[in-house]
Coordinates of C-alpha atoms and ligand atoms in Angstrom, one line a residue:
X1 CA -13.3 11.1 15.4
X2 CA -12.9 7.6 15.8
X3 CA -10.4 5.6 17.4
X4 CA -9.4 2.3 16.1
X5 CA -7.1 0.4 18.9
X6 CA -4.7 -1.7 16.8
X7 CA -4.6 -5.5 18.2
X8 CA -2.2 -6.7 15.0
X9 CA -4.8 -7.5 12.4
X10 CA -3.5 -6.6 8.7
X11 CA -6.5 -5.1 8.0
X12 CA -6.4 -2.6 11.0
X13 CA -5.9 0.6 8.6
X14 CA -8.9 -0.8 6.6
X15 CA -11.2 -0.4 9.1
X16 CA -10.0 3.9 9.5
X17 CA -10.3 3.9 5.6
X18 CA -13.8 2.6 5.4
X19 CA -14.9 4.8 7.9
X20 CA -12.9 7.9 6.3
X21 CA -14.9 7.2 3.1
X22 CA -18.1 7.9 5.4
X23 CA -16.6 11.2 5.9
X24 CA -15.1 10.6 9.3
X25 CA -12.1 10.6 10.6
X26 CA -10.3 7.7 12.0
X27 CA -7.0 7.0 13.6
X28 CA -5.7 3.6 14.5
X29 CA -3.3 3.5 17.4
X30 CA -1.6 0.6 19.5
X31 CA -4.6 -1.4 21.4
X32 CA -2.9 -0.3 24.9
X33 CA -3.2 3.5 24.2
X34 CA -4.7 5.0 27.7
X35 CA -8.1 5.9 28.1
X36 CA -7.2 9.2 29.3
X37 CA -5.6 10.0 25.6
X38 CA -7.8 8.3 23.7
X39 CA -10.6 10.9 26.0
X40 CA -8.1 13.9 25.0
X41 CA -8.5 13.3 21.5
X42 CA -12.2 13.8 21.6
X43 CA -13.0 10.6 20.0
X44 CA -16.6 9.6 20.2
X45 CA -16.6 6.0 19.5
X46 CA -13.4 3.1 20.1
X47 CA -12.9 0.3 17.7
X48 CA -11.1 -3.0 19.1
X49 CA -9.3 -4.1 15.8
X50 CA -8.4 -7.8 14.9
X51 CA -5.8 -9.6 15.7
X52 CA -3.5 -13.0 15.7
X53 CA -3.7 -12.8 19.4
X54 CA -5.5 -15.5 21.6
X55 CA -7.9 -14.3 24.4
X56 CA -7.3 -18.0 26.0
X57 CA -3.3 -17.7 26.0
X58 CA -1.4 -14.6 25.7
X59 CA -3.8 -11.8 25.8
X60 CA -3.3 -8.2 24.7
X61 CA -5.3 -6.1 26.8
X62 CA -6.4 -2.8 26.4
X63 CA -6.1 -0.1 29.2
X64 CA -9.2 -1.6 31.4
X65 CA -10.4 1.8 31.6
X66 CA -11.4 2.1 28.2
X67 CA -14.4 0.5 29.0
X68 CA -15.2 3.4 31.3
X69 CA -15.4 6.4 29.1
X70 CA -19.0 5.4 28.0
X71 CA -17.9 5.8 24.6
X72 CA -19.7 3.3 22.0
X73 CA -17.2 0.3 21.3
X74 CA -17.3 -1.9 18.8
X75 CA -14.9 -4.9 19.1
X76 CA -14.2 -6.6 15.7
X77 CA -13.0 -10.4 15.6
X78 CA -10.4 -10.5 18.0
X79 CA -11.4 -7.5 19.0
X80 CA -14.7 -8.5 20.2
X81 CA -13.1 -11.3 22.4
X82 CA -11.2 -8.8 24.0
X83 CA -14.8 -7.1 24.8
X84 CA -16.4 -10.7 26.0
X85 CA -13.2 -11.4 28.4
X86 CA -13.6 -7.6 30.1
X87 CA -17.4 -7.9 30.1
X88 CA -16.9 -11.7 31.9
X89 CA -18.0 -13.6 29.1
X90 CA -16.3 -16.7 28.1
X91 CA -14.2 -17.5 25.0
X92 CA -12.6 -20.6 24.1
X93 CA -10.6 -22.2 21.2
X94 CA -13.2 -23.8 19.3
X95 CA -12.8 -27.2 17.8
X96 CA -14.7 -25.7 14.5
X97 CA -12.1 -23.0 12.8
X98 CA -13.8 -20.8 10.5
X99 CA -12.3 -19.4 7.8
X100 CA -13.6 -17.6 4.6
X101 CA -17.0 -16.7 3.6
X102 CA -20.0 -17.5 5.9
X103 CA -23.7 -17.2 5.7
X104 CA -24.8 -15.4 8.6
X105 CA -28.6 -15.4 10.2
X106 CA -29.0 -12.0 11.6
X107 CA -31.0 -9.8 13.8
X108 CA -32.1 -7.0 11.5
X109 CA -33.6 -5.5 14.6
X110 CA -30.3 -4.5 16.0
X111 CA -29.5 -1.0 15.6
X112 CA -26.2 -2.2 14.1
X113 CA -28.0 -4.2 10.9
X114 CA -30.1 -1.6 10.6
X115 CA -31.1 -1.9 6.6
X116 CA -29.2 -5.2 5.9
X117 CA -30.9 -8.0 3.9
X118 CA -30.1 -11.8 4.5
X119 CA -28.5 -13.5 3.4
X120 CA -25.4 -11.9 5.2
X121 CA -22.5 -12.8 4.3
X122 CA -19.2 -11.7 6.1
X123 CA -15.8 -12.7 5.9
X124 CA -14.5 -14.9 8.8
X125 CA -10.9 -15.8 10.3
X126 CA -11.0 -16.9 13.8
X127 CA -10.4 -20.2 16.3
X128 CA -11.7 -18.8 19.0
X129 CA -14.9 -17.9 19.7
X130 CA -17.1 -16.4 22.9
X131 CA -19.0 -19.2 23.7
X132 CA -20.9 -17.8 26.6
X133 CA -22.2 -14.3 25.8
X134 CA -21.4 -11.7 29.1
X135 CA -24.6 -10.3 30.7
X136 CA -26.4 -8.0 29.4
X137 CA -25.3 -8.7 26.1
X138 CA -27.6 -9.9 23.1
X139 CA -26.7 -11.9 20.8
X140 CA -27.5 -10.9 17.3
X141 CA -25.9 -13.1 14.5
X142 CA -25.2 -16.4 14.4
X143 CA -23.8 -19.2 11.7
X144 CA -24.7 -22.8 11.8
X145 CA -21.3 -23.8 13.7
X146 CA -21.1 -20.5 15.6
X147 CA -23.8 -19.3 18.1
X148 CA -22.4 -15.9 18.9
X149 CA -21.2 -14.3 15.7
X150 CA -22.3 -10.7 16.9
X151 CA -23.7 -9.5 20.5
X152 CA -24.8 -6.4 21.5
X153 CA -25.6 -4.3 24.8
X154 CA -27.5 -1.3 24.0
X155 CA -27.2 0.4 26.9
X156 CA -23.6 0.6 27.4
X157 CA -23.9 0.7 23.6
X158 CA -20.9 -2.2 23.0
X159 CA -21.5 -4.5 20.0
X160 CA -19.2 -7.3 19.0
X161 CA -19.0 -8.9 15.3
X162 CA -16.6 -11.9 14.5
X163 CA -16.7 -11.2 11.4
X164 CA -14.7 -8.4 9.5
X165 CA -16.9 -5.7 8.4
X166 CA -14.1 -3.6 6.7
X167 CA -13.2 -6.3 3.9
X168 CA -14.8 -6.2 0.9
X169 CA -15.8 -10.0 1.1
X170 CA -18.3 -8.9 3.5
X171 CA -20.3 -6.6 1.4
X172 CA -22.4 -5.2 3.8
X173 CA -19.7 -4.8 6.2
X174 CA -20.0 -0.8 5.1
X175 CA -23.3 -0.8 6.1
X176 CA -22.5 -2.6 9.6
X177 CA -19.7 0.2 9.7
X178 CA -21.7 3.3 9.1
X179 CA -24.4 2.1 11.1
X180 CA -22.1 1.9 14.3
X181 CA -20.6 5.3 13.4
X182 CA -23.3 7.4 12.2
X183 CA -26.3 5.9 14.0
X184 CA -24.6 4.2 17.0
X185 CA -21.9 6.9 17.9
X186 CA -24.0 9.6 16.3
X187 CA -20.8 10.9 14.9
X188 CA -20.5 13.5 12.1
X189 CA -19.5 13.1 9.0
X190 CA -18.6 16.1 7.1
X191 CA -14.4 15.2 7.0
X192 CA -12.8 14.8 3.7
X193 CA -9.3 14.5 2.5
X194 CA -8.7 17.8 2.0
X195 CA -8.6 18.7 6.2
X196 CA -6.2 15.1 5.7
X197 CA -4.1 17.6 3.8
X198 CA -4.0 21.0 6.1
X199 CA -3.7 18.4 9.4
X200 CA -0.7 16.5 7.6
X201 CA 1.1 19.9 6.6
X202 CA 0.5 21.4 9.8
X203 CA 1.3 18.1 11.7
X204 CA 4.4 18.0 10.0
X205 CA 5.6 21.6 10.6
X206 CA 5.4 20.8 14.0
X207 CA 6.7 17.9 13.9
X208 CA 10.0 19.4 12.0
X209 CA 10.2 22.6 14.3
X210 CA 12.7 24.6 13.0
X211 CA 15.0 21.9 11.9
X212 CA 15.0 20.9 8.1
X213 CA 14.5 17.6 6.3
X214 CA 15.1 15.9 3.1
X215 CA 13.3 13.5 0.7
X216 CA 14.4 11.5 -2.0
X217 CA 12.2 12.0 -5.1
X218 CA 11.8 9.5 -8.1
X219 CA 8.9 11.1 -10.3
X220 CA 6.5 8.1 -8.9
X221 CA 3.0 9.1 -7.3
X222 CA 4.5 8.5 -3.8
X223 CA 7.5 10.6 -3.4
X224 CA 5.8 12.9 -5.4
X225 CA 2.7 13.6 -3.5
X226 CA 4.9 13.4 -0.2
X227 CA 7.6 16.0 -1.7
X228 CA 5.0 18.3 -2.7
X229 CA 3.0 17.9 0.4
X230 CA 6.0 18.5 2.4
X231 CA 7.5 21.2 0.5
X232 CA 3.7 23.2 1.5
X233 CA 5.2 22.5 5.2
X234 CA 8.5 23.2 5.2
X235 CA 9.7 25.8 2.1
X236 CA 13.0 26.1 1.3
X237 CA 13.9 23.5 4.5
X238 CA 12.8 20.7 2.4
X239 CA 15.8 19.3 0.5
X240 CA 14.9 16.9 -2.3
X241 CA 16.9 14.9 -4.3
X242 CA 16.7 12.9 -7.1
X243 CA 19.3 10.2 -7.9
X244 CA 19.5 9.2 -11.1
X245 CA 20.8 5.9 -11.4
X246 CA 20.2 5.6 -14.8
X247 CA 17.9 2.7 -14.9
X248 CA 14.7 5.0 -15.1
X249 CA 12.5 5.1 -18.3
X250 CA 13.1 6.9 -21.2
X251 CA 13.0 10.6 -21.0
X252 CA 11.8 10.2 -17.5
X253 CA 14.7 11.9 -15.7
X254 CA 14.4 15.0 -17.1
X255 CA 10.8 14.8 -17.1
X256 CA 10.7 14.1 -13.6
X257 CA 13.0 17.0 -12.5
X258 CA 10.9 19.5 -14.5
X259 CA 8.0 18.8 -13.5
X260 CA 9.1 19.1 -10.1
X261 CA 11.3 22.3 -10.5
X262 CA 7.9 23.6 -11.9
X263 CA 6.3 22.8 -8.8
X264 CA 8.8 25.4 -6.8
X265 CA 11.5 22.7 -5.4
X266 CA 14.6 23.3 -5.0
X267 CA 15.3 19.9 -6.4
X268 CA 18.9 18.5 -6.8
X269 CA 19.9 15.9 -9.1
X270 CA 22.5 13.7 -9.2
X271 CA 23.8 12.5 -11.8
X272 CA 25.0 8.6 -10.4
X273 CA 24.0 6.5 -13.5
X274 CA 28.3 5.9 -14.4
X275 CA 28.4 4.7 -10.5
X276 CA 25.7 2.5 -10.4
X277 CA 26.7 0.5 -13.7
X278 CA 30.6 -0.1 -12.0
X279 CA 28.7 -1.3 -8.8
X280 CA 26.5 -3.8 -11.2
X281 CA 28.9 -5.0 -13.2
X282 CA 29.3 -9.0 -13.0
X283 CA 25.6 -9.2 -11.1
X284 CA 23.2 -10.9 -12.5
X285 CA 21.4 -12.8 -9.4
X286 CA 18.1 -10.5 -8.4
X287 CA 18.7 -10.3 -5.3
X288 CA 22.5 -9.6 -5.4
X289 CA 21.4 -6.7 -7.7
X290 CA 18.9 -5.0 -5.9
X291 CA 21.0 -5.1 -2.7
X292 CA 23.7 -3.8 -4.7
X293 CA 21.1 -1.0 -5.8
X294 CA 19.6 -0.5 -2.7
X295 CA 23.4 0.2 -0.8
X296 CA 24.7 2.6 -3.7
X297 CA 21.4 4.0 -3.5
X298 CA 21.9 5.0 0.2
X299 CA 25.7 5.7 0.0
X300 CA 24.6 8.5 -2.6
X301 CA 21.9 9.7 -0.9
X302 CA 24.0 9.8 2.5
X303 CA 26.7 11.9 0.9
X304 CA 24.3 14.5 -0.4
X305 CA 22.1 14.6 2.9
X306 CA 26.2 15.2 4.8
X307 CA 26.2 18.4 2.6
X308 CA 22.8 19.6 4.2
X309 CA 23.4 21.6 7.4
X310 CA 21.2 21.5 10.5
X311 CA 19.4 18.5 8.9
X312 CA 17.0 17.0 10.9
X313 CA 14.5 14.7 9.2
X314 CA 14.3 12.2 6.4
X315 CA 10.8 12.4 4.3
X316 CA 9.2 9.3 3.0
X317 CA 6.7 8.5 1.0
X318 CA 5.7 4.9 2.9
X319 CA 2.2 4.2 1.9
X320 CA -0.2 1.8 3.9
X321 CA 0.6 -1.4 1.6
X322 CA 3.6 -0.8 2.2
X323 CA 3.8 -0.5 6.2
X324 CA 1.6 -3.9 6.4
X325 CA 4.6 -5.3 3.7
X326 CA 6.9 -4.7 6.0
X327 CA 5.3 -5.6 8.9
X328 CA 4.8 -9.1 7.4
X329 CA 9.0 -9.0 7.1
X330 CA 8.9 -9.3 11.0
X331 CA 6.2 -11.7 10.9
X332 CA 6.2 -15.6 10.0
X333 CA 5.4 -15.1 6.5
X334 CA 8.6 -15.0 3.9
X335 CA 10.3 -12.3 2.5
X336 CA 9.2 -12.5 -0.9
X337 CA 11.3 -9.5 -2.3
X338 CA 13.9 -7.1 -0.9
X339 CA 12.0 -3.9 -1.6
X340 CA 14.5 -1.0 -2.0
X341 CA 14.4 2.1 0.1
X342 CA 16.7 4.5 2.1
X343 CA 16.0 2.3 5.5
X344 CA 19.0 2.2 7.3
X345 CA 19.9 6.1 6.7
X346 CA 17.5 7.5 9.7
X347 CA 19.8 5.5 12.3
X348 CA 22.9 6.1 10.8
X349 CA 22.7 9.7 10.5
X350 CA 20.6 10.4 13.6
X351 CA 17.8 11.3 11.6
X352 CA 14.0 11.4 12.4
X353 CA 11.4 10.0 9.9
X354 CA 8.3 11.5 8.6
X355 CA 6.0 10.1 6.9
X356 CA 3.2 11.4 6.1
X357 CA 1.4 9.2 3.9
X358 CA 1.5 5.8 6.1
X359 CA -1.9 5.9 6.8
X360 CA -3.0 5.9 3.5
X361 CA -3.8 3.9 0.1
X362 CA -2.8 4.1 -3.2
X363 CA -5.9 6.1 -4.3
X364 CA -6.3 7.8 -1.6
X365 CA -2.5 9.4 -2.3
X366 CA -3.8 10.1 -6.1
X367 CA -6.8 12.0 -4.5
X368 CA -4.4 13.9 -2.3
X369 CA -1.8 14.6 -5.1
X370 CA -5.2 16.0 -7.6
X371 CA -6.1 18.6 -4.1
X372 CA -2.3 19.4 -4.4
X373 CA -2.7 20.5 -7.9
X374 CA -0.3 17.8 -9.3
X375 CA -0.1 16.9 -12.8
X376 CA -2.3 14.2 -13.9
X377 CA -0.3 12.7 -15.7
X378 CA 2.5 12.2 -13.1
X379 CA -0.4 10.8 -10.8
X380 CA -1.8 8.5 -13.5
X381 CA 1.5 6.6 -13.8
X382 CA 1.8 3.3 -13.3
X383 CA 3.8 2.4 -10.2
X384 CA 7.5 1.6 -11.0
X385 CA 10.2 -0.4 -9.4
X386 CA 13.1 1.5 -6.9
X387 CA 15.5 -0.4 -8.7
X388 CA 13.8 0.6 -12.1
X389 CA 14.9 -1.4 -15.6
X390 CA 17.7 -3.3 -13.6
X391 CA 14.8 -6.1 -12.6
X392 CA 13.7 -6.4 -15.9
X393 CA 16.9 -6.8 -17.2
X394 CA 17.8 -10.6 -16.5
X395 CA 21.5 -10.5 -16.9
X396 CA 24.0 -8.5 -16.3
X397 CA 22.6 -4.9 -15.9
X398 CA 24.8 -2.9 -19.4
X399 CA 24.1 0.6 -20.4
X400 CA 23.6 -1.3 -23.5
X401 CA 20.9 -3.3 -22.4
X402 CA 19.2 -0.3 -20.8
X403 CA 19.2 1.7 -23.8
X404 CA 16.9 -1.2 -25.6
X405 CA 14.6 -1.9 -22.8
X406 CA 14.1 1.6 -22.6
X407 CA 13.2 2.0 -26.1
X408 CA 10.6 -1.4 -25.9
X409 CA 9.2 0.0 -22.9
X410 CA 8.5 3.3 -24.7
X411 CA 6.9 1.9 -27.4
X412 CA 4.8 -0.3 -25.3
X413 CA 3.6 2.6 -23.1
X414 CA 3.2 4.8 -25.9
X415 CA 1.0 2.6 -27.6
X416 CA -0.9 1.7 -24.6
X417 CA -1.9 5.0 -24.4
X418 CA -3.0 5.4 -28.1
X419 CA -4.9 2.2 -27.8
X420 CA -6.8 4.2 -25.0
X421 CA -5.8 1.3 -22.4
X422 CA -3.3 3.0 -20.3
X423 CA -5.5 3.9 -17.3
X424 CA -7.2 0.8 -17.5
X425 CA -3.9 -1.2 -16.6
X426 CA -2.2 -1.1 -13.1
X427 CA 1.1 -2.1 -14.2
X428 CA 2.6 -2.4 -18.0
X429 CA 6.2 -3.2 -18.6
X430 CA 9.2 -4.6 -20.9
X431 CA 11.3 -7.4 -19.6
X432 CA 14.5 -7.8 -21.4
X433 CA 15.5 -11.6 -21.5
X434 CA 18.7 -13.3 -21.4
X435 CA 17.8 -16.0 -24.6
X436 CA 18.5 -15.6 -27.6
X437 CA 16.2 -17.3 -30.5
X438 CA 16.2 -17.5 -34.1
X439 CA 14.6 -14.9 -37.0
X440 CA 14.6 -13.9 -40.3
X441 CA 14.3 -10.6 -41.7
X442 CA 14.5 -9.9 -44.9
X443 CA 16.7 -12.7 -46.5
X444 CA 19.4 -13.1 -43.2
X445 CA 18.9 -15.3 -40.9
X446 CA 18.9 -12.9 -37.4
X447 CA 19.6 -14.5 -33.4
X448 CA 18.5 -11.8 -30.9
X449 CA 16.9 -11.6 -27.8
X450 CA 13.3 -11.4 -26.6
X451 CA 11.2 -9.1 -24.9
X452 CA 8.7 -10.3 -22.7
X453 CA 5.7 -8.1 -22.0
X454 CA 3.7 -7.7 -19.2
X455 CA 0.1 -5.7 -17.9
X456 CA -1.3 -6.4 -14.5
X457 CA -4.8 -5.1 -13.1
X458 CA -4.3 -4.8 -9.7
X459 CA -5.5 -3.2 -6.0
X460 CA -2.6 -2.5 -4.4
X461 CA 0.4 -4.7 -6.0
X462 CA -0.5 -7.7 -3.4
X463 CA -2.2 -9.9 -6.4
X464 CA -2.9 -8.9 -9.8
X465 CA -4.2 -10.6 -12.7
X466 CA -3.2 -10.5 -16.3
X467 CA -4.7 -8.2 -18.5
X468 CA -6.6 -9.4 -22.3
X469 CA -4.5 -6.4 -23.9
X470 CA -6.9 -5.5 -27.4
X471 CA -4.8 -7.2 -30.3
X472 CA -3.9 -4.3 -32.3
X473 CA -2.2 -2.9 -29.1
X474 CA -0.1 -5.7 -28.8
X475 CA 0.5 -6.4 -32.0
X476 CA 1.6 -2.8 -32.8
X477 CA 3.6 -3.2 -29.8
X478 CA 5.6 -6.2 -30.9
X479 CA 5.8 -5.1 -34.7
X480 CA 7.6 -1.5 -33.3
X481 CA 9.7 -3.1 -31.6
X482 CA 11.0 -5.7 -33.6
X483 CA 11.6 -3.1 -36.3
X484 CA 13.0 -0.4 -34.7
X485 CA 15.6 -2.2 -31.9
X486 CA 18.0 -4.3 -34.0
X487 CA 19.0 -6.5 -30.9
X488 CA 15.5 -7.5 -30.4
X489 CA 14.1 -10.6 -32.7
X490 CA 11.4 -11.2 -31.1
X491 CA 8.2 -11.0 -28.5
X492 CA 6.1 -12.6 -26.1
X493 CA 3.3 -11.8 -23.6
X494 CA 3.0 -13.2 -20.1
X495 CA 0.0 -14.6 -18.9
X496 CA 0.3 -15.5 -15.6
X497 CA -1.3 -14.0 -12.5
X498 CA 0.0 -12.6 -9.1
X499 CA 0.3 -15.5 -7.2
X500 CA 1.7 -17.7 -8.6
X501 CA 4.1 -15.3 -10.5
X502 CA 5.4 -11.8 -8.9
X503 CA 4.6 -8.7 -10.9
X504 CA 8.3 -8.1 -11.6
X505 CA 10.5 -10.9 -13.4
X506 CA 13.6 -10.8 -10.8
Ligands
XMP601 P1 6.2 -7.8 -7.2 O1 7.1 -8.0 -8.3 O2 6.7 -8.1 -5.9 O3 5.8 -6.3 -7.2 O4 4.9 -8.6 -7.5 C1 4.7 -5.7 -6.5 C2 4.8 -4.2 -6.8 O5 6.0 -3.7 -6.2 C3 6.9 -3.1 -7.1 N1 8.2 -3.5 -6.8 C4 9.1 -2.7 -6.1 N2 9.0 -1.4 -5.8 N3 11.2 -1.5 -5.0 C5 10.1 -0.8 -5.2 O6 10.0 0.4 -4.8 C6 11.4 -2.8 -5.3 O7 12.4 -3.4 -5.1 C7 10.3 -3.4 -5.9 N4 10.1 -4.7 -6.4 C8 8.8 -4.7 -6.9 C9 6.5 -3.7 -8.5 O8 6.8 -2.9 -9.6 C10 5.0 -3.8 -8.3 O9 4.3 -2.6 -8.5

């Protein structure tokens, strides 16, 4: 097992995935965690991650002794200032900042290149740099502005790279990784996501005791995989529940509780759709709304968890993207959307939070969900908005104006999927908007609204691009549409990316 010591860099869980897909596990903790644990947990190699921090101002240090468990250590970045300053090397703010992609020269000598190929190129975000390398350390890459790009000292086995092997802009960074791992640490590689599974279920039944918990399902990957998953843990003392608040996709309440019901939960559903309408009535700012949402949302949820004795635990499904979203709430960069969840109920109510899907990716929950035996179909979905059709709905949010964005949403999905396109889109969907233009059909002169319609490729819903949709597909689309929802005159496709445009309209 390796352990990655967290400094604060955003890609701090990509480092434990790209060593996980060499079949090893990894865990990242906080970058202070004491030697002694990081000993107890048999690990047989540290990782110093990234980080915003400054070696020459404000330095997070790890526990000194770390450097005493003759473990292999590789500092990344940051990470490898950290390693220079214990190891008495010196590291200053360079005038040069590098940023971006960089040619490196390397030593393909060094057991860490072992079978690279120059050019090297890495990714690069630093100020500072080690500008005198400690003693008994090599140094063995370097760019034209920056001497020390990588050191090594093979003895105590400590290497340093400045560069970020876990990103894919460094695309020999895997190589880098696995080399340190396999070769370096000599460590193992036979773990898979199916022990993530048994480790997760029995973590969690621990973690739960006797006590009971509940989770709030919507029939998307997450909650699914983390319902199921949870439900293997707990039985019976898993309580889910499934709101319906009306603004979900056509047929997919029913399909939803179903499939889940199939699956052996006890699942309860509540019927809120009447509420949530009276709450948006008069809204139409997209922020106003999905607050609006987001605090029904937990009222309802709060008076059903109220009913559940002895409860001890709220269940989420918080994905990786998800914790770095949030964390970047905290940090200096912008709120760009409220995302809806039931935050704010754990306090309240006393309740602990599991969650155990936080360490990992989008994929990496699809793989889990196939091991679980979940539907394929439910795992193929695209993701879908908490606040469903009310942000694609740019007015007032009426159970009229629900009713034909689910139908154009239907039809669009449907014939994505006879198209054969479906699974190669991240993200399809209807926007309903508040214009009206012109037709003609027939003889009479119509003046309806317009549907706008959107597919995204995508990673992980942080940028996407645009998808070239086949013709026929859209064309079928539009035609259906247009014929079969009378309010509906006419429709366009977006083309814009992610940034500059968001993947949802409000
Ligand atoms: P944006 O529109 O921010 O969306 O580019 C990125 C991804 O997040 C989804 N999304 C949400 N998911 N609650 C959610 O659970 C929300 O309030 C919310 N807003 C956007 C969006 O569908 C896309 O997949």
């Amino acid at each position: 097992m390796i352990i990655v010591l967290d400094f604060g860099s955003q890609y701090n869980l990509l480092i434990a995935r790209r060593i996980r897909e060499l079949g090893v596990y990894s865990e990242v903790h906080p970058y202070n965690l004491p030697a002694s644990e990081i000993a107890a947990r048999g690990a047989t190699a540290v990782i110093f991650s990234g980080g915003p921090g400054s070696v020459t101002h404000i330095a997070l240090q790890p526990d000194p002794a770390v450097m005493d468990l003759g473990l292999p250590l590789l500092g990344i970045c940051y990470g490898m200032q950290v390693l220079a300053h214990l190891r008495k090397g010196r590291v200053e703010g360079s005038k040069i900042r590098e940023y971006g992609k960089q040619i490196l020269r390397i030593d393909r000598e060094s057991p860490l290149f072992s079978g690279c190929t120059e050019p090297f190129q890495a990714w690069m975000s630093h100020g500072d740099s080690v500008t005198k390398r400690p003693d008994g350390f090599r140094v063995i890459a370097s760019t034209a502005g920056l001497p020390v790009a990588a050191m090594e000292d093979r003895e105590t086995r400590q290497f340093g790279v400045q560069f970020h092997p876990e990103v894919t802009h460094t695309p020999q960074g895997s190589r880098v990784l696995e080399n340190f791992v396999r070769r370096i640490a000599g460590t193992k590689g036979d773990w898979s996501l199916g022990d993530f599974v048994k480790a997760s279920v029995k973590r969690l039944g621990e973690q739960v005791g006797s006590g009971s918990a509940i989770c709030g399902v919507s029939g998307g990957v997450d909650s699914t995989v983390a319902a199921v998953l949870s439900h293997q843990a707990l039985g019976d003392r898993l309580y889910p529940v499934f709101v319906d608040h009306g603004l979900l996709r056509k047929n997919e309440a029913e399909e939803v509780f179903n499939f889940l019901t199939g699956m052996g939960l006890k699942v309860k559903k509540i019927e809120a759709a009447g509420r949530f309408f009276e709450k948006l009535r008069g809204i139409t700012d997209p922020e106003s709304k999905r607050r609006c949402i987001g605090e029904t949302f937990i009222r309802v949820f709060e008076e059903e968890a109220r009913r559940i004795p002895g409860l001890t635990h709220l269940i989420q499904g918080t994905l990786y993207p998800d914790v770095i979203e949030s964390q970047s709430v905290k940090g200096p960069s912008a709120t760009i959307k409220s995302h809806h969840n039931v935050g704010g109920l754990p306090e309240k109510m006393d309740l602990k939070l599991g969650e155990p899907l936080r360490e990992l990716f989008k994929d990496e929950v699809r793989k889990v969900g196939h091991l679980l035996k979940i539907d394929p179909l439910i795992l193929g979905r695209h993701p879908f908005p908490g606040p469903g059709l009310a942000v694609r709905i740019l007015d007032e949010v009426t159970p009229e104006a629900v009713t034909a964005l689910q139908e154009a949403d239907a039809i669009f999905i449907e014939e994505l999927r006879r198209g054969g396109v479906y699974d190669d889109v991240w993200q399809a969907l209807a926007v309903l908007l508040p214009i009206r233009t012109v037709g003609v059909m027939g003889d009479e002169r119509t003046y309806g609204q317009v549907v706008a319609l959107r597919a995204v490729t995508s990673l992980d819903g942080m940028t996407a691009d645009w998808v070239d949709l086949p013709r026929d597909v859209l064309e079928r689309t539009a035609t259906r549409i247009v014929n079969s929802i009378p309010s509906i005159t006419r429709v366009v496709y977006d083309l814009t990316s992610k940034p500059p445009a968001t993947i949802e309209w409000e």
